[in-house]
Coordinates of C-alpha atoms and ligand atoms in Angstrom, one line a residue:
X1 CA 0.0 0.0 0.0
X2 CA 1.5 3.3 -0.8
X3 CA 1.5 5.3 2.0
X4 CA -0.6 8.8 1.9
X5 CA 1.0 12.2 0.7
X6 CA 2.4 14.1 4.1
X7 CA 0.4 17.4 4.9
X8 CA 2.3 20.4 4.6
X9 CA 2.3 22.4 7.6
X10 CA 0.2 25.1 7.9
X11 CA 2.4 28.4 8.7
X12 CA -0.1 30.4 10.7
X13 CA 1.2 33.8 11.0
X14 CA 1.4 35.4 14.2
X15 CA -1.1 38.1 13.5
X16 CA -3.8 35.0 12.7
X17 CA -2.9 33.3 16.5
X18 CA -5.6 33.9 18.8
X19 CA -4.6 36.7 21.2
X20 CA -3.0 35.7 25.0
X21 CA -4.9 36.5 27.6
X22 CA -3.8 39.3 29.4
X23 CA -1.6 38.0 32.3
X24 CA -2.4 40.5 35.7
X25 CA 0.9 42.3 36.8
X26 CA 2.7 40.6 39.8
X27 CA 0.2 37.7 39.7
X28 CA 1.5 34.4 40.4
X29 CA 1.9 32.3 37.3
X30 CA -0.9 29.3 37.6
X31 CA -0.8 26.2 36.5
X32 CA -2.4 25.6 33.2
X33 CA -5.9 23.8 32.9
X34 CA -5.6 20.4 32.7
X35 CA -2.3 20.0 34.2
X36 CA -1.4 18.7 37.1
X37 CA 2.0 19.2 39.7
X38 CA 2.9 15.4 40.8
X39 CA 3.9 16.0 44.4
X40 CA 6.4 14.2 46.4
X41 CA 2.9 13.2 48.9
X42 CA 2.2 10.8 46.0
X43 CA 5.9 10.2 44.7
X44 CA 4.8 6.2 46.7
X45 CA 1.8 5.6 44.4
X46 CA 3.7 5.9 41.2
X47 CA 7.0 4.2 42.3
X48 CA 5.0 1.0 43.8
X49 CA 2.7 1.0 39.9
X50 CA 6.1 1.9 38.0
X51 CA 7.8 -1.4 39.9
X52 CA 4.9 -3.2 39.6
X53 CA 4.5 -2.4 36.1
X54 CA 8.3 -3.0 35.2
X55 CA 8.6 -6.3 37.4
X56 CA 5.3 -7.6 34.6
X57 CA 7.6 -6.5 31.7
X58 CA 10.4 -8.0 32.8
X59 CA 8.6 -11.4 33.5
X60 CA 7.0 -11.8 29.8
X61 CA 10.4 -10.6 28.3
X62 CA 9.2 -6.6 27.3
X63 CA 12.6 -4.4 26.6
X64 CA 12.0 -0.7 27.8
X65 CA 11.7 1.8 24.9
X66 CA 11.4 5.7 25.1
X67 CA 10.5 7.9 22.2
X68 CA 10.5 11.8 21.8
X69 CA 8.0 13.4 23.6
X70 CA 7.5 15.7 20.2
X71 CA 7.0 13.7 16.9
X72 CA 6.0 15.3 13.6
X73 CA 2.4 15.8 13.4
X74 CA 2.3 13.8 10.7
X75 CA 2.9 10.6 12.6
X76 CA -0.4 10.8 14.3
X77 CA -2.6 12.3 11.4
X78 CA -1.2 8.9 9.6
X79 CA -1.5 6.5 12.5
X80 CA -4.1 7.5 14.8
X81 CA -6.2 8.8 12.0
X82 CA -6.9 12.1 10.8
X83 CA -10.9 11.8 11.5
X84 CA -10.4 11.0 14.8
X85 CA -11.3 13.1 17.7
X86 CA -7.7 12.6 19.3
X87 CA -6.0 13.9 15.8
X88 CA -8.4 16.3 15.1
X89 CA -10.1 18.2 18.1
X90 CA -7.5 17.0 21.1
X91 CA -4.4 17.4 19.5
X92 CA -1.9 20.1 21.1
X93 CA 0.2 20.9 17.6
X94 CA 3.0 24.2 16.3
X95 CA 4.9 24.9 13.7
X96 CA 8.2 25.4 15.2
X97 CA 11.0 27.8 14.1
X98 CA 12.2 25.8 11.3
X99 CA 8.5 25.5 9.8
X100 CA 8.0 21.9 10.7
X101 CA 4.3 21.1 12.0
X102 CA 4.9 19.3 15.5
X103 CA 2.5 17.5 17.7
X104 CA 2.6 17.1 21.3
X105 CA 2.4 12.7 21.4
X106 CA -1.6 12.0 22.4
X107 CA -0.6 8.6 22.9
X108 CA 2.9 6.5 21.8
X109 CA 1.8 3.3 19.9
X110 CA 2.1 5.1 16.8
X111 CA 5.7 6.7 18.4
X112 CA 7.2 2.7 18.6
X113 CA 5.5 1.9 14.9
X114 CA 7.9 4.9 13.8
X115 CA 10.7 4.2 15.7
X116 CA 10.4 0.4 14.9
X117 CA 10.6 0.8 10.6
X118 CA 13.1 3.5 10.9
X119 CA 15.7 1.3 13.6
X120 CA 15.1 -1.5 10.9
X121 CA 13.8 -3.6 13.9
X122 CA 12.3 -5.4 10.8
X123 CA 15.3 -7.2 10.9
X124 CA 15.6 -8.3 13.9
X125 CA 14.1 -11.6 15.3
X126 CA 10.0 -11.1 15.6
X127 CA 8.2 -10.5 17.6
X128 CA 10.0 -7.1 19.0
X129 CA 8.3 -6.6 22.7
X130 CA 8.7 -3.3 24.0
X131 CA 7.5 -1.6 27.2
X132 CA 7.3 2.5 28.2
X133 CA 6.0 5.0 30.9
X134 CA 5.6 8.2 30.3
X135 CA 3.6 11.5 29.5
X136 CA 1.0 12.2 26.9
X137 CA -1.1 15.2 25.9
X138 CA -4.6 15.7 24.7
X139 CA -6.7 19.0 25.0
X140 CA -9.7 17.2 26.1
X141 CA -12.6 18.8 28.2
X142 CA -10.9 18.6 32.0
X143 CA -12.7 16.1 34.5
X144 CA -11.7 13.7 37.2
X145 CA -9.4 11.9 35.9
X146 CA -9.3 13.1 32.9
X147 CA -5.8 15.8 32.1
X148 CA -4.4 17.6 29.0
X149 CA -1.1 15.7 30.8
X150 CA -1.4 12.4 31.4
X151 CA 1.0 9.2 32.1
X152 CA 0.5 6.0 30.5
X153 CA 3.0 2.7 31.1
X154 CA 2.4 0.6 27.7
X155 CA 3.1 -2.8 26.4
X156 CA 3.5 -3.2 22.4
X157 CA 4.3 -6.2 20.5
X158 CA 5.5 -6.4 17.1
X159 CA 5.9 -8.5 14.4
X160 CA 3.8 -11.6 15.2
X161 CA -0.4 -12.3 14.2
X162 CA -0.9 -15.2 16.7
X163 CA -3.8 -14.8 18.8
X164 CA -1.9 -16.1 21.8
X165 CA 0.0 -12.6 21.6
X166 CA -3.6 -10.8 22.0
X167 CA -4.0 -12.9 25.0
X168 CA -0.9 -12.8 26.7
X169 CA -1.3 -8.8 26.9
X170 CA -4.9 -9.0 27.9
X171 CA -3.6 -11.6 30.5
X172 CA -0.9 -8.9 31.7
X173 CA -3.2 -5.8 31.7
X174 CA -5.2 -8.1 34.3
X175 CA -1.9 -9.2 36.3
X176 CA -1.3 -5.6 36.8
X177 CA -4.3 -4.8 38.5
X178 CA -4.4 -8.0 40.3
X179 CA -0.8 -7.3 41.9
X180 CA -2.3 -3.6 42.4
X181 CA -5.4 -4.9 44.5
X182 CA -7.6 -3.4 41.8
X183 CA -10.5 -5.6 41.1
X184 CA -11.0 -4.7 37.0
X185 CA -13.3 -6.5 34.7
X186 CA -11.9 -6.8 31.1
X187 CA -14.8 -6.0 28.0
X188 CA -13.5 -7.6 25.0
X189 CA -14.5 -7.1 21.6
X190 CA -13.2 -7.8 17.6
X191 CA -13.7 -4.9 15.2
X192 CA -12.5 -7.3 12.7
X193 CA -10.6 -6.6 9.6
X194 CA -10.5 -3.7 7.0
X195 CA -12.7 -6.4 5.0
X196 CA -15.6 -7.7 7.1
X197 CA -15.5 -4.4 9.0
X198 CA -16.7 -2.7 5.9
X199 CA -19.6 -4.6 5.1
X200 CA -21.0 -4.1 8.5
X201 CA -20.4 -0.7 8.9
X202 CA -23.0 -0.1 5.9
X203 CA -25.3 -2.4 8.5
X204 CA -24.8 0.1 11.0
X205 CA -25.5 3.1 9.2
X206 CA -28.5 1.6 8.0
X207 CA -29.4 1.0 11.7
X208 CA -29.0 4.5 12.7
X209 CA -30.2 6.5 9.8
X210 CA -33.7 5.0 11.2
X211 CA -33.1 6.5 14.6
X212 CA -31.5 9.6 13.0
X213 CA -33.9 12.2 14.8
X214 CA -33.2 10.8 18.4
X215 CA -29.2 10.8 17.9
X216 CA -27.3 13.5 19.8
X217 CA -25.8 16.3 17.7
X218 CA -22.3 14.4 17.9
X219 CA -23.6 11.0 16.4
X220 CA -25.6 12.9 13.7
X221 CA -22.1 13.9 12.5
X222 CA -20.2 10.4 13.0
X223 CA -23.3 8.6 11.1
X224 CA -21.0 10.1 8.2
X225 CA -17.9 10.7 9.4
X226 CA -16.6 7.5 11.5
X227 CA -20.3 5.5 12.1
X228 CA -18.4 2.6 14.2
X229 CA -17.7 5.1 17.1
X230 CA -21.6 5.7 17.5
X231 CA -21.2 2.5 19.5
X232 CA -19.3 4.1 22.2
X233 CA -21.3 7.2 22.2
X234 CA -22.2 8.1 26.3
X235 CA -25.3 10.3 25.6
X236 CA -27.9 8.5 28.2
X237 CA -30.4 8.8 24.4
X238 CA -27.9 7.3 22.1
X239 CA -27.0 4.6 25.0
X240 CA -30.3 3.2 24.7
X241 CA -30.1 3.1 20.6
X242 CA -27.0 1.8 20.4
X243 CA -28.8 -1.8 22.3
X244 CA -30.7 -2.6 18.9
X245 CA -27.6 -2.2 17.4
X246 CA -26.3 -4.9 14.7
X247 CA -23.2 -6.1 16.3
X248 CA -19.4 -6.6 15.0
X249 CA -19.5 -10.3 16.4
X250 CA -22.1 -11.4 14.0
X251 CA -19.9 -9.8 10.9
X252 CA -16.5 -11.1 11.2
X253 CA -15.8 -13.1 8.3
X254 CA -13.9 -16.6 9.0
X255 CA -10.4 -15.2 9.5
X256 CA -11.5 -12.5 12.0
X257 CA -13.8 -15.2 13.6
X258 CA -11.3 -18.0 14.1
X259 CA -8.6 -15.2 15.5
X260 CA -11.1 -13.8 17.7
X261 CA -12.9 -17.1 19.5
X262 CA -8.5 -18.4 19.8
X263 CA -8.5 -15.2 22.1
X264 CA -11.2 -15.9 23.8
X265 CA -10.4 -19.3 24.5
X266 CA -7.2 -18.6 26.0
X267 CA -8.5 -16.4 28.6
X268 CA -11.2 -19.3 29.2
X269 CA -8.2 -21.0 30.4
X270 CA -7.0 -18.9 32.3
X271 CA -10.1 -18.3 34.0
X272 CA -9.9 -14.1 33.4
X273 CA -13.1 -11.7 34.2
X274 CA -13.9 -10.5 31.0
X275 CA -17.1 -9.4 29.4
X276 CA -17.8 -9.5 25.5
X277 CA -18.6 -6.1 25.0
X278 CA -19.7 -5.6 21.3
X279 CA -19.6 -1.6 22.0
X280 CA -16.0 -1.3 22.7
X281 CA -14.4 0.0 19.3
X282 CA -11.8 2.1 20.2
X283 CA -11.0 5.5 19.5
X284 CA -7.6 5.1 17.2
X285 CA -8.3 4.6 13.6
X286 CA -5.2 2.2 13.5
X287 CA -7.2 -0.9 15.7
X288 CA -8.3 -4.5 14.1
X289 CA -9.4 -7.4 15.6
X290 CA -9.4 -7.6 18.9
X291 CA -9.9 -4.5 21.1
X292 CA -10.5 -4.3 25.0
X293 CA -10.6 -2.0 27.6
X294 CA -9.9 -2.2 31.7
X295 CA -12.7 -0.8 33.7
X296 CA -12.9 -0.9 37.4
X297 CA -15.5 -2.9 38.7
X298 CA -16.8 0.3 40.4
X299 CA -16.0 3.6 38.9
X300 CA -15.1 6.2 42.5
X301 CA -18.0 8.0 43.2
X302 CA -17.3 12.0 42.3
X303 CA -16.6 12.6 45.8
X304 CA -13.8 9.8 46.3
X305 CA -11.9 11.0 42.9
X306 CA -11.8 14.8 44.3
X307 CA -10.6 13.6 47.8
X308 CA -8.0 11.2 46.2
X309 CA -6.6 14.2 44.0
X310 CA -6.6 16.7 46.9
X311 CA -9.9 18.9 46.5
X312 CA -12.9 19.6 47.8
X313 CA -15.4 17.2 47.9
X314 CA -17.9 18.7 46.0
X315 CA -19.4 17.9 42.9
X316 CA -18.4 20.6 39.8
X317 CA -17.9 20.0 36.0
X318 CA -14.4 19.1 36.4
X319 CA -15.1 16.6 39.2
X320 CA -18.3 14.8 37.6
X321 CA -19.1 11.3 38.7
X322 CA -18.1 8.6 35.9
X323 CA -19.6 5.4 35.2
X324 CA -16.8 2.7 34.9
X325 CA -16.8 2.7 31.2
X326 CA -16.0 6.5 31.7
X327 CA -13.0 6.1 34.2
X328 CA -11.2 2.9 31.7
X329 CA -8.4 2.5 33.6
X330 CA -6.8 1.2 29.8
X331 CA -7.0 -0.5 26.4
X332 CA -5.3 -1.6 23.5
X333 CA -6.0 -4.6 21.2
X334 CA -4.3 -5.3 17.3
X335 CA -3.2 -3.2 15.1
X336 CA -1.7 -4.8 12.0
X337 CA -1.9 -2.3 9.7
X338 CA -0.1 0.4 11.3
X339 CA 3.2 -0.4 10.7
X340 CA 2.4 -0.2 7.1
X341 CA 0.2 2.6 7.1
X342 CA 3.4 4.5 8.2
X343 CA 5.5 2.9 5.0
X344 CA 7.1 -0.2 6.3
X345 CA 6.5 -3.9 5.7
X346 CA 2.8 -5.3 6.6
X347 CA 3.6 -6.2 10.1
X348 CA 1.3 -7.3 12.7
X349 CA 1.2 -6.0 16.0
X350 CA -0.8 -5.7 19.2
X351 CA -0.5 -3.7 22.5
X352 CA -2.1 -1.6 25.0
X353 CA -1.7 1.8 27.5
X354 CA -2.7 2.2 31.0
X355 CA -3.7 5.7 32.6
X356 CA -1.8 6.2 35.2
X357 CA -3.4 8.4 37.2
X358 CA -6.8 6.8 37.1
X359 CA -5.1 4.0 39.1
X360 CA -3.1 6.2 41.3
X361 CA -7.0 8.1 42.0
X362 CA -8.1 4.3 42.7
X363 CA -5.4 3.1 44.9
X364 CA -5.5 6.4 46.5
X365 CA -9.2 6.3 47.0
X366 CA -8.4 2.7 48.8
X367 CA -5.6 3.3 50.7
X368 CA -5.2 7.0 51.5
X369 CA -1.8 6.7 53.7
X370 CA 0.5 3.8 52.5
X371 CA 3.4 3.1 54.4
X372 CA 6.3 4.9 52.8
X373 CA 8.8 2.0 51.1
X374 CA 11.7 0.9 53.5
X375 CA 11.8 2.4 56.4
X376 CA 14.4 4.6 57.7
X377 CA 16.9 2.0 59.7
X378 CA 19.6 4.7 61.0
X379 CA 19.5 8.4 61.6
X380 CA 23.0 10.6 61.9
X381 CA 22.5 12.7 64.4
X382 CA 25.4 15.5 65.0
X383 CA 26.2 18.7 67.2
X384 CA 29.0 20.9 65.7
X385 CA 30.7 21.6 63.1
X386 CA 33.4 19.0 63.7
X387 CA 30.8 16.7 64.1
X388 CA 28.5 17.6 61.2
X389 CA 31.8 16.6 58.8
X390 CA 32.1 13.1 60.5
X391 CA 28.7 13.1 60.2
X392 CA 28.8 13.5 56.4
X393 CA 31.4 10.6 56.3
X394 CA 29.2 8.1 57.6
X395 CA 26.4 9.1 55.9
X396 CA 28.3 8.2 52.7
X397 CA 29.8 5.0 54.2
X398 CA 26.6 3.4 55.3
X399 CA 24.8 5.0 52.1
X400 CA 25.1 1.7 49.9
X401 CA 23.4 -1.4 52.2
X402 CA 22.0 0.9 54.8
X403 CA 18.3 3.1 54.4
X404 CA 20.1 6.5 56.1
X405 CA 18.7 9.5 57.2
X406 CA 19.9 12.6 58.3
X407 CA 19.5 16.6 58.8
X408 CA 23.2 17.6 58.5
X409 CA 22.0 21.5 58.3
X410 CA 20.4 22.0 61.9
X411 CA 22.2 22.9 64.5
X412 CA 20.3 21.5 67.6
X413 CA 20.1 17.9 68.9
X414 CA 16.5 18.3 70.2
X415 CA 15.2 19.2 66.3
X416 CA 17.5 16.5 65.3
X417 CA 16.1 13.5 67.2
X418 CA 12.6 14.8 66.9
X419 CA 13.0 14.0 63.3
X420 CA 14.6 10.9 63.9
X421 CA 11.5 9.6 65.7
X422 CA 9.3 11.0 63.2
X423 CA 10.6 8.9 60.3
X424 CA 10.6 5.8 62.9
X425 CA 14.4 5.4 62.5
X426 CA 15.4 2.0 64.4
X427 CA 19.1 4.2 65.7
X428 CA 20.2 7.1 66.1
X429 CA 24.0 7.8 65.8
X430 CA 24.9 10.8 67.7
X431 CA 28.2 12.3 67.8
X432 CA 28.6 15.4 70.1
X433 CA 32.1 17.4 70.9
X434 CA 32.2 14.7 73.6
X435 CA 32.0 12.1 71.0
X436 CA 34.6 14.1 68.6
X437 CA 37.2 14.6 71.5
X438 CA 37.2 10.8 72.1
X439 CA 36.6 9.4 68.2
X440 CA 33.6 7.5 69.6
X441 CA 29.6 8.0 68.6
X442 CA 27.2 7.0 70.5
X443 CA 24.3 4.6 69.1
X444 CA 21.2 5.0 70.5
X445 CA 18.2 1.6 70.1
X446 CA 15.0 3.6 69.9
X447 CA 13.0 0.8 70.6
X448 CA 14.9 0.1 73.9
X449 CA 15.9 3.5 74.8
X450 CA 19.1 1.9 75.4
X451 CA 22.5 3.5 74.0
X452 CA 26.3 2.6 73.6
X453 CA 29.5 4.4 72.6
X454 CA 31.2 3.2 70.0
X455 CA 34.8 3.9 68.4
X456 CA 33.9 5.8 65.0
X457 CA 36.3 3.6 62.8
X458 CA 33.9 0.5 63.8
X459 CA 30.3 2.3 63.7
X460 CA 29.8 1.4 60.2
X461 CA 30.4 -2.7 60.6
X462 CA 28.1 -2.2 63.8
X463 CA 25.3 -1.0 62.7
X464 CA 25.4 -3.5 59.5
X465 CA 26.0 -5.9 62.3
X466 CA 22.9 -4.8 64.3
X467 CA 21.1 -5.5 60.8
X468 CA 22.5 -8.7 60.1
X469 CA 24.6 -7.6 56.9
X470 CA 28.0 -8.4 58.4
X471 CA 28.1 -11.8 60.6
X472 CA 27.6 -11.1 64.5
X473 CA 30.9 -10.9 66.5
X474 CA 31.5 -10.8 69.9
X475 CA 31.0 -7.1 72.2
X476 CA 30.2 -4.5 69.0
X477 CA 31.4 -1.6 71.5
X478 CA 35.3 -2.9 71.9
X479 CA 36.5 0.6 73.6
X480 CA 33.2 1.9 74.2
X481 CA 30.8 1.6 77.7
X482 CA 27.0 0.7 77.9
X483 CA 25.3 3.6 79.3
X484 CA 21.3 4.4 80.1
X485 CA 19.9 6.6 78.0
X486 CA 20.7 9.6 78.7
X487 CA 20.9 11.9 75.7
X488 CA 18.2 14.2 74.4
Ligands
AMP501 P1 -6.3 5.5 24.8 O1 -4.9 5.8 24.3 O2 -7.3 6.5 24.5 O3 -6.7 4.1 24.5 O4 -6.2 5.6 26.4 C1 -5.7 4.6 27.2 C2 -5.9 4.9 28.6 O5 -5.2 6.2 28.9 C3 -7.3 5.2 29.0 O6 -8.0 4.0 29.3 C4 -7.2 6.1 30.2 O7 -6.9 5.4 31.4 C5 -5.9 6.9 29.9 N1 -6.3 8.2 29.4 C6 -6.6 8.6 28.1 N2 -6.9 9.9 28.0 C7 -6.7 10.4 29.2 C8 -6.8 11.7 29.8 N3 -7.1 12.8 29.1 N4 -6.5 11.9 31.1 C9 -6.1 10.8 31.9 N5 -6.0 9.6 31.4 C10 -6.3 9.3 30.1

């Protein structure tokens, strides 16, 4: 198939840009709508779903891949599909200062098709299975849960058509929630191929032109511009049309229908939750065959979301309640013609994107105060300058095999050892003049409240010691006394 001409950018001339809003003198510069500040009060939600997420890739053999952020806008008018609502309403695109027309990535699949035919990965032994994390941009209208930035963590596979492929990533979309505590059902559908598709779109249209009067302004328009996304219209009137529906499952010719009920069979085996769903169809023009989503089995009510993100619990436009098929948590399915669409060799492929922050909202929502990883084991506590530079020594010393903490720029020990308790450090080390004069520390058990002095040369092997990572030897405090606690 040859592939279609590129678009030439459009130049739009500064004068023709809509103009800035004035910005109020001395005003604090906001954030902009849509966007979002990821603040270290969360930073344990996405490390535990970024290692939970890589620890699934690594298991089923996915090699991590990261592509440019910025990609011609061309990519996405080719792969996504230029009547889509992604390419053509939600797209944040410029023409930079060289004249080339740039979009901001909605989404990466179409990224790894590009970077896959132009690495010559073709080459390589098939299938190529990749695995990223990362942001993506759409100007869609802002909701809970729903940003202009967003994170997804993807799995794409490439180069191989056996349905088995299909069903190991629907079988890893579900381990990822499962490890997550995140019950999910999966809905399942086939949109079947370019061929059989065809045919039953013209059933479809048939459908609705009946019901053409009762259709929302939206479907009125995709009867004749994309009629296969009427099926996932939301409007509460088209909802109930889209029931009478002719359905996809009932079209697929043999091919599409032997492909689809191998999928299906697998996950029989492995005794998944899923749901055919014959109105999942996806909103990238570049899907066949099989397509599915992840929904929670109970979308967060409105007032859960807005808690979980930090605001106030009342219901507003940008903090509606969703339904679960509102708040998909992610999807994916085939695509085997998007490798080709984008000029390389027919190459089949399937893959799929979680949101991110729809599961951090969810996990959030269920467990509002996770324990922070590993906990702090040992706290460096010091009182003078002399101190604070013997201090700085240890820190680094202990810094590979121990979980250290320390506040090396106060000056008191009272503000010190408040902090130590804070962060539930198991010992404090505490090295005073005293403790300089003499080369010793002292190292307080803050369970027992006991504490002993130490020579400084040996603190190190005692405290890994104390923790088991050097072997247990007799008296830890050769040159040093067992004292009360006594230090504050
Ligand atoms: P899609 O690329 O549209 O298939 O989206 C895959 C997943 O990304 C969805 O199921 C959502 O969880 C997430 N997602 C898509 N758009 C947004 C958005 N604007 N804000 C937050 N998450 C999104």
């Amino acid at each position: 198939m040859k592939p279609p001409a590129a678009e030439k950018p459009k130049l739009v001339k500064t004068a023709e840009l809509p103009l800035p809003k004035p910005v109020r003198p001395g005003s604090i510069p906001q954030l902009l709508r849509g966007m979002k500040d990821i603040l270290p009060v969360d930073a344990f939600y996405w490390k535990n779903v970024r290692e939970k997420f890589e620890e699934l890739a690594e298991f089923f053999g996915y090699m991590p891949i990261e592509t440019p952020i910025m990609e011609p806008r061309d990519l996405f008018v080719r792969g996504v599909g230029k009547q889509t609502d992604i390419v053509e309403k939600e797209m944040y695109t410029f023409v930079d200062q060289g004249g080339e027309s740039i979009a901001l990535r909605p989404e990466m699949t179409a990224s790894i098709a590009r970077a896959y035919i132009g690495h010559g990965m073709v080459n390589m032994p098939q299938p190529l299975k990749f695995f990223y994390f990362g942001p993506a941009f759409r100007h869609d209208r802002p909701q809970a849960g729903r940003y202009r930035q967003f994170h997804q963590a993807g799995f794409e596979a490439v180069g191989d058509a056996h349905p088995i492929v299909d069903a190991e990533l629907i079988s890893m979309a579900w381990a990822f929630f499962k490890d997550l505590n995140l019950p999910v059902t999966i809905q399942l559908n086939s949109i079947g191929c370019t061929v059989c598709r065809g045919a039953y779109k013209s059933k479809l249209v048939d459908y609705y032109k009946t019901k053409k009067g009762a259709l929302c302004a939206a479907c009125r328009e995709r009867l004749t511009r994309s009629p296969l996304r009427l099926l996932d219209c939301k409007e509460p009137g088209c909802e109930a049309i889209k029931e009478g529906a002719p359905q996809m499952f009932d079209h697929l010719d043999e091919a599409c229908h032997n492909h689809f009920f191998k999928v299906v069979e697998y996950l029989d085996d492995l005794n998944l939750p899923y749901a055919l769903n014959p109105h999942i169809v996806r909103g990238l023009d570049y899907y066949n065959r099989t397509v599915f989503e992840i929904w929670p089995e109970a979308a967060p009510s409105a007032v859960q979301q807005a808690s979980a993100e930090g605001s106030a619990p009342v219901e507003t436009e940008e903090n509606k309640p969703s339904t679960p098929a509102q708040s998909s948590l992610g999807g994916g399915g085939r695509y085997d013609g998007l490798v080709e669409a984008l000029g390389g060799r027919p190459t089949p492929a399937a893959g799929f994107a979680i949101g991110l922050e729809r599961v951090i909202l969810l996990l959030k929502a269920k467990n509002p105060a996770p324990a922070d990883g590993k906990a702090t084991q040992v706290f460096l506590a010091q009182l003078g300058e002399a101190a604070r530079r013997k201090a700085l020594v240890l820190l680094h010393a202990l810094r590979s095999e121990l979980k250290v903490a320390s506040a090396l720029y106060k000056d008191g020990l009272k503000p010190q050892l408040e902090i130590a308790n804070r962060l539930g450090a198991r010992y404090t080390v505490i090295i005073g003049q005293k403790e300089v004069l003499d080369d010793t520390a002292i190292v307080r058990d803050m369970e027992a409240g006991m504490q002993e002095v130490v020579p400084f040369g040996k603190v190190a092997v005692d405290l890994k010691r104390r923790f088991g990572i050097v072997e247990t030897s007799p008296s830890p405090s050769v040159g040093g006394e067992r004292k009360e606690s006594d230090t504050t």
